[in-house]
Short mmCIF file of C-alpha atoms in Angstrom, two decimals:
data_model
loop_
_atom_site.label_atom_id
_atom_site.label_comp_id
_atom_site.label_asym_id
_atom_site.label_seq_id
_atom_site.Cartn_x
_atom_site.Cartn_y
_atom_site.Cartn_z
CA MET A 1 -7.01 39.11 -55.55
CA LYS A 2 -3.55 40.62 -55.09
CA THR A 3 -5.10 43.93 -54.03
CA LEU A 4 -7.29 42.11 -51.50
CA LYS A 5 -4.27 40.34 -49.99
CA LEU A 6 -2.30 43.61 -49.80
CA SER A 7 -5.25 45.39 -48.17
CA LEU A 8 -5.64 42.65 -45.58
CA PHE A 9 -1.90 42.81 -44.89
CA ALA A 10 -2.14 46.59 -44.39
CA VAL A 11 -5.07 46.20 -41.97
CA ALA A 12 -3.18 43.55 -39.97
CA GLY A 13 -0.08 45.78 -39.81
CA ALA A 14 -2.08 48.78 -38.62
CA LEU A 15 -3.69 46.73 -35.87
CA MET A 16 -0.31 45.42 -34.71
CA LEU A 17 1.08 48.97 -34.56
CA SER A 18 -1.95 50.11 -32.61
CA PHE A 19 -1.58 47.33 -30.04
CA SER A 20 2.16 47.97 -29.81
CA ALA A 21 1.65 51.69 -29.14
CA ASN A 22 -0.81 50.95 -26.33
CA ALA A 23 1.68 48.68 -24.57
CA GLN A 24 4.73 51.02 -24.70
CA GLN A 25 5.99 52.78 -21.61
CA THR A 26 8.37 55.72 -21.22
CA THR A 27 10.43 57.26 -18.46
CA VAL A 28 9.29 60.73 -17.39
CA ALA A 29 11.41 63.12 -15.27
CA LYS A 30 9.44 64.99 -12.62
CA LYS A 31 11.26 67.47 -10.36
CA GLY A 32 14.49 65.52 -10.53
CA LYS A 33 12.87 62.12 -10.06
CA ALA A 34 12.64 59.57 -12.87
CA THR A 35 9.38 57.69 -12.92
CA THR A 36 7.90 55.24 -15.34
CA ALA A 37 4.58 56.26 -16.83
CA LYS A 38 2.36 54.59 -19.34
CA LEU A 39 1.97 56.50 -22.58
CA GLU A 40 -1.46 57.86 -23.24
CA ALA A 41 -3.20 55.61 -25.70
CA LYS A 42 -4.02 57.31 -28.97
CA PRO A 43 -6.60 55.91 -31.29
CA ALA A 44 -5.18 54.06 -34.25
CA PRO A 45 -5.36 55.90 -37.53
CA ALA A 46 -8.33 54.97 -39.66
CA VAL A 47 -7.55 52.22 -42.12
CA LYS A 48 -9.48 51.93 -45.30
CA ALA A 49 -11.35 48.62 -45.42
CA ALA A 50 -10.26 46.09 -48.00
CA PRO A 51 -12.34 46.37 -51.14
CA ALA A 52 -15.04 43.74 -51.45
CA MET A 53 -14.78 41.27 -54.28
CA LYS A 54 -16.75 42.28 -57.34
CA ALA A 55 -19.46 40.13 -58.89
CA ALA A 56 -19.69 39.70 -62.66
CA ASP A 57 -22.17 42.60 -62.89
CA GLY A 58 -19.77 44.96 -61.07
CA THR A 59 -21.64 45.00 -57.74
CA GLU A 60 -19.92 44.03 -54.53
CA ALA A 61 -20.22 40.32 -53.76
CA PRO A 62 -20.56 39.64 -50.01
CA LYS A 63 -19.11 36.51 -48.45
CA ASN A 64 -21.56 33.66 -48.81
CA MET A 65 -22.21 32.50 -45.27
CA THR A 66 -25.23 30.40 -46.16
CA PRO A 67 -24.64 26.64 -46.29
CA SER A 68 -24.02 25.03 -49.63
CA GLY A 69 -27.12 24.35 -51.72
CA ILE A 70 -26.24 20.72 -52.29
CA THR A 71 -28.38 18.08 -50.60
CA TRP A 72 -26.58 15.29 -48.74
CA LYS A 73 -28.19 11.87 -48.34
CA GLU A 74 -26.62 11.74 -44.84
CA ASP A 75 -23.92 13.55 -42.93
CA THR A 76 -23.14 10.87 -40.32
CA PHE A 77 -22.47 7.17 -40.89
CA THR A 78 -21.95 4.50 -38.23
CA PHE A 79 -19.98 1.44 -39.32
CA GLY A 80 -20.83 -0.53 -36.20
CA ASP A 81 -18.22 -3.18 -35.36
CA ILE A 82 -15.34 -3.53 -37.82
CA GLU A 83 -12.41 -5.91 -37.67
CA LYS A 84 -9.01 -4.56 -36.71
CA GLY A 85 -6.63 -4.34 -39.67
CA LYS A 86 -9.40 -4.09 -42.28
CA PRO A 87 -10.02 -0.52 -43.45
CA ALA A 88 -13.68 0.46 -43.73
CA SER A 89 -15.06 2.88 -46.34
CA HIS A 90 -18.30 4.74 -46.80
CA ASP A 91 -19.54 6.86 -49.72
CA PHE A 92 -21.39 10.01 -48.70
CA THR A 93 -23.58 10.94 -51.65
CA PHE A 94 -25.07 14.31 -52.50
CA LYS A 95 -27.16 15.92 -55.20
CA ASN A 96 -26.63 19.38 -56.65
CA THR A 97 -29.99 21.05 -55.97
CA THR A 98 -28.71 24.52 -56.89
CA LYS A 99 -29.03 26.32 -60.21
CA GLN A 100 -25.27 26.49 -60.70
CA THR A 101 -22.45 24.03 -61.32
CA ILE A 102 -20.80 22.92 -58.08
CA LEU A 103 -17.16 22.00 -57.63
CA ILE A 104 -15.72 20.41 -54.52
CA THR A 105 -12.62 22.52 -53.88
CA ASN A 106 -11.21 20.67 -50.84
CA VAL A 107 -11.83 17.63 -48.65
CA LYS A 108 -9.86 17.35 -45.41
CA ALA A 109 -9.90 14.47 -42.94
CA GLN A 110 -9.59 15.13 -39.21
CA CYS A 111 -6.44 13.00 -38.95
CA GLY A 112 -4.14 10.69 -40.87
CA CYS A 113 -6.19 7.64 -39.88
CA THR A 114 -8.88 8.63 -42.39
CA ALA A 115 -8.32 8.80 -46.14
CA THR A 116 -10.64 10.62 -48.51
CA ASN A 117 -11.62 10.62 -52.14
CA TYR A 118 -14.27 12.73 -53.88
CA THR A 119 -15.86 13.71 -57.17
CA LYS A 120 -13.32 16.02 -58.76
CA THR A 121 -15.29 16.97 -61.86
CA PRO A 122 -17.87 19.81 -61.87
CA ILE A 123 -21.34 18.67 -60.76
CA LYS A 124 -24.10 20.27 -62.83
CA PRO A 125 -27.54 21.06 -61.39
CA GLY A 126 -29.47 17.82 -60.82
CA GLU A 127 -26.33 15.64 -60.91
CA SER A 128 -24.89 13.69 -57.98
CA GLY A 129 -21.42 13.25 -56.52
CA THR A 130 -19.67 11.43 -53.69
CA VAL A 131 -17.16 11.92 -50.92
CA THR A 132 -15.57 8.66 -49.75
CA ALA A 133 -14.15 8.35 -46.24
CA THR A 134 -11.93 5.34 -45.48
CA TYR A 135 -11.00 4.66 -41.86
CA ASN A 136 -7.77 2.77 -41.17
CA ALA A 137 -8.88 0.30 -38.49
CA ALA A 138 -5.40 -0.15 -37.03
CA ASN A 139 -6.29 0.28 -33.35
CA ALA A 140 -9.03 -1.45 -31.38
CA GLY A 141 -11.64 0.74 -29.72
CA THR A 142 -14.36 3.22 -30.61
CA PHE A 143 -13.78 6.09 -33.02
CA SER A 144 -15.54 9.16 -34.34
CA LYS A 145 -13.81 11.08 -37.12
CA THR A 146 -14.82 14.05 -39.26
CA VAL A 147 -14.24 15.00 -42.87
CA THR A 148 -14.59 18.68 -43.88
CA VAL A 149 -15.89 19.41 -47.39
CA THR A 150 -15.43 22.79 -49.08
CA THR A 151 -17.38 23.73 -52.22
CA ASN A 152 -17.29 26.71 -54.58
CA ASP A 153 -20.87 27.82 -53.79
CA SER A 154 -20.45 28.63 -50.10
CA ASP A 155 -17.89 29.77 -47.55
CA VAL A 156 -19.54 27.42 -45.02
CA ASN A 157 -17.94 23.97 -44.91
CA LYS A 158 -19.90 20.72 -44.65
CA ILE A 159 -18.82 18.36 -41.85
CA LEU A 160 -19.28 14.62 -42.44
CA THR A 161 -18.79 12.14 -39.58
CA ILE A 162 -17.90 8.44 -39.48
CA LYS A 163 -18.20 6.39 -36.30
CA GLY A 164 -17.70 2.83 -35.23
CA LYS A 165 -15.87 0.37 -33.07
CA VAL A 166 -12.76 -1.57 -34.10
CA ILE A 167 -12.81 -5.10 -32.71
CA ALA A 168 -9.55 -7.01 -32.11
CA PRO A 169 -9.49 -10.51 -33.69
CA GLU A 170 -9.95 -13.54 -31.41
CA GLY A 171 -6.80 -14.30 -29.46
CA GLU A 172 -5.49 -10.74 -29.58
CA ALA A 173 -5.58 -8.94 -26.27
CA ALA A 174 -8.01 -6.06 -26.12
CA PRO A 175 -6.59 -2.74 -24.94
CA ALA A 176 -6.71 -2.25 -21.19
CA PRO A 177 -9.33 0.25 -20.05
CA ALA A 178 -7.97 3.67 -19.19
CA THR A 179 -7.56 4.35 -15.50
CA HIS A 180 -7.35 7.69 -13.76
CA GLN A 181 -4.68 8.06 -11.14
#
């Protein structure tokens, strides 16, 4: 892993030097007159590509850009109308339909108004797990928020969405509609 990071750092450095060299200018003296001329761009030296990660059998393991093999019951949930000040939660459930053990490695909410919880133990083939999204219904109005789920079986993240409308209690003024000036 350290070698991969160093190789990526070397590639990034070489690209920066290449771009820097293309942008430099120099002053050239021609028959007593100083003029500014752009340096001739030279191709960047070849940089050896970072080595691919090795699979257990020693072959190169490509990045897995296919979606995760787990099956979600749903990926969007609409709460409908919820009361202001009362957080609303929904459990997104999934089943491991792969032949390997799955581990959720990260769950990230779109903003601080949504809290998350998820199955943190490994999910064996045929077993189920959950990702819980809790929306803090602090402000009246409609909302649509996403939760991004990362698993160990794919480099493609799963996006879950919660939607709804927060209703202000009776007697509380509703927010004024937005106006364009």
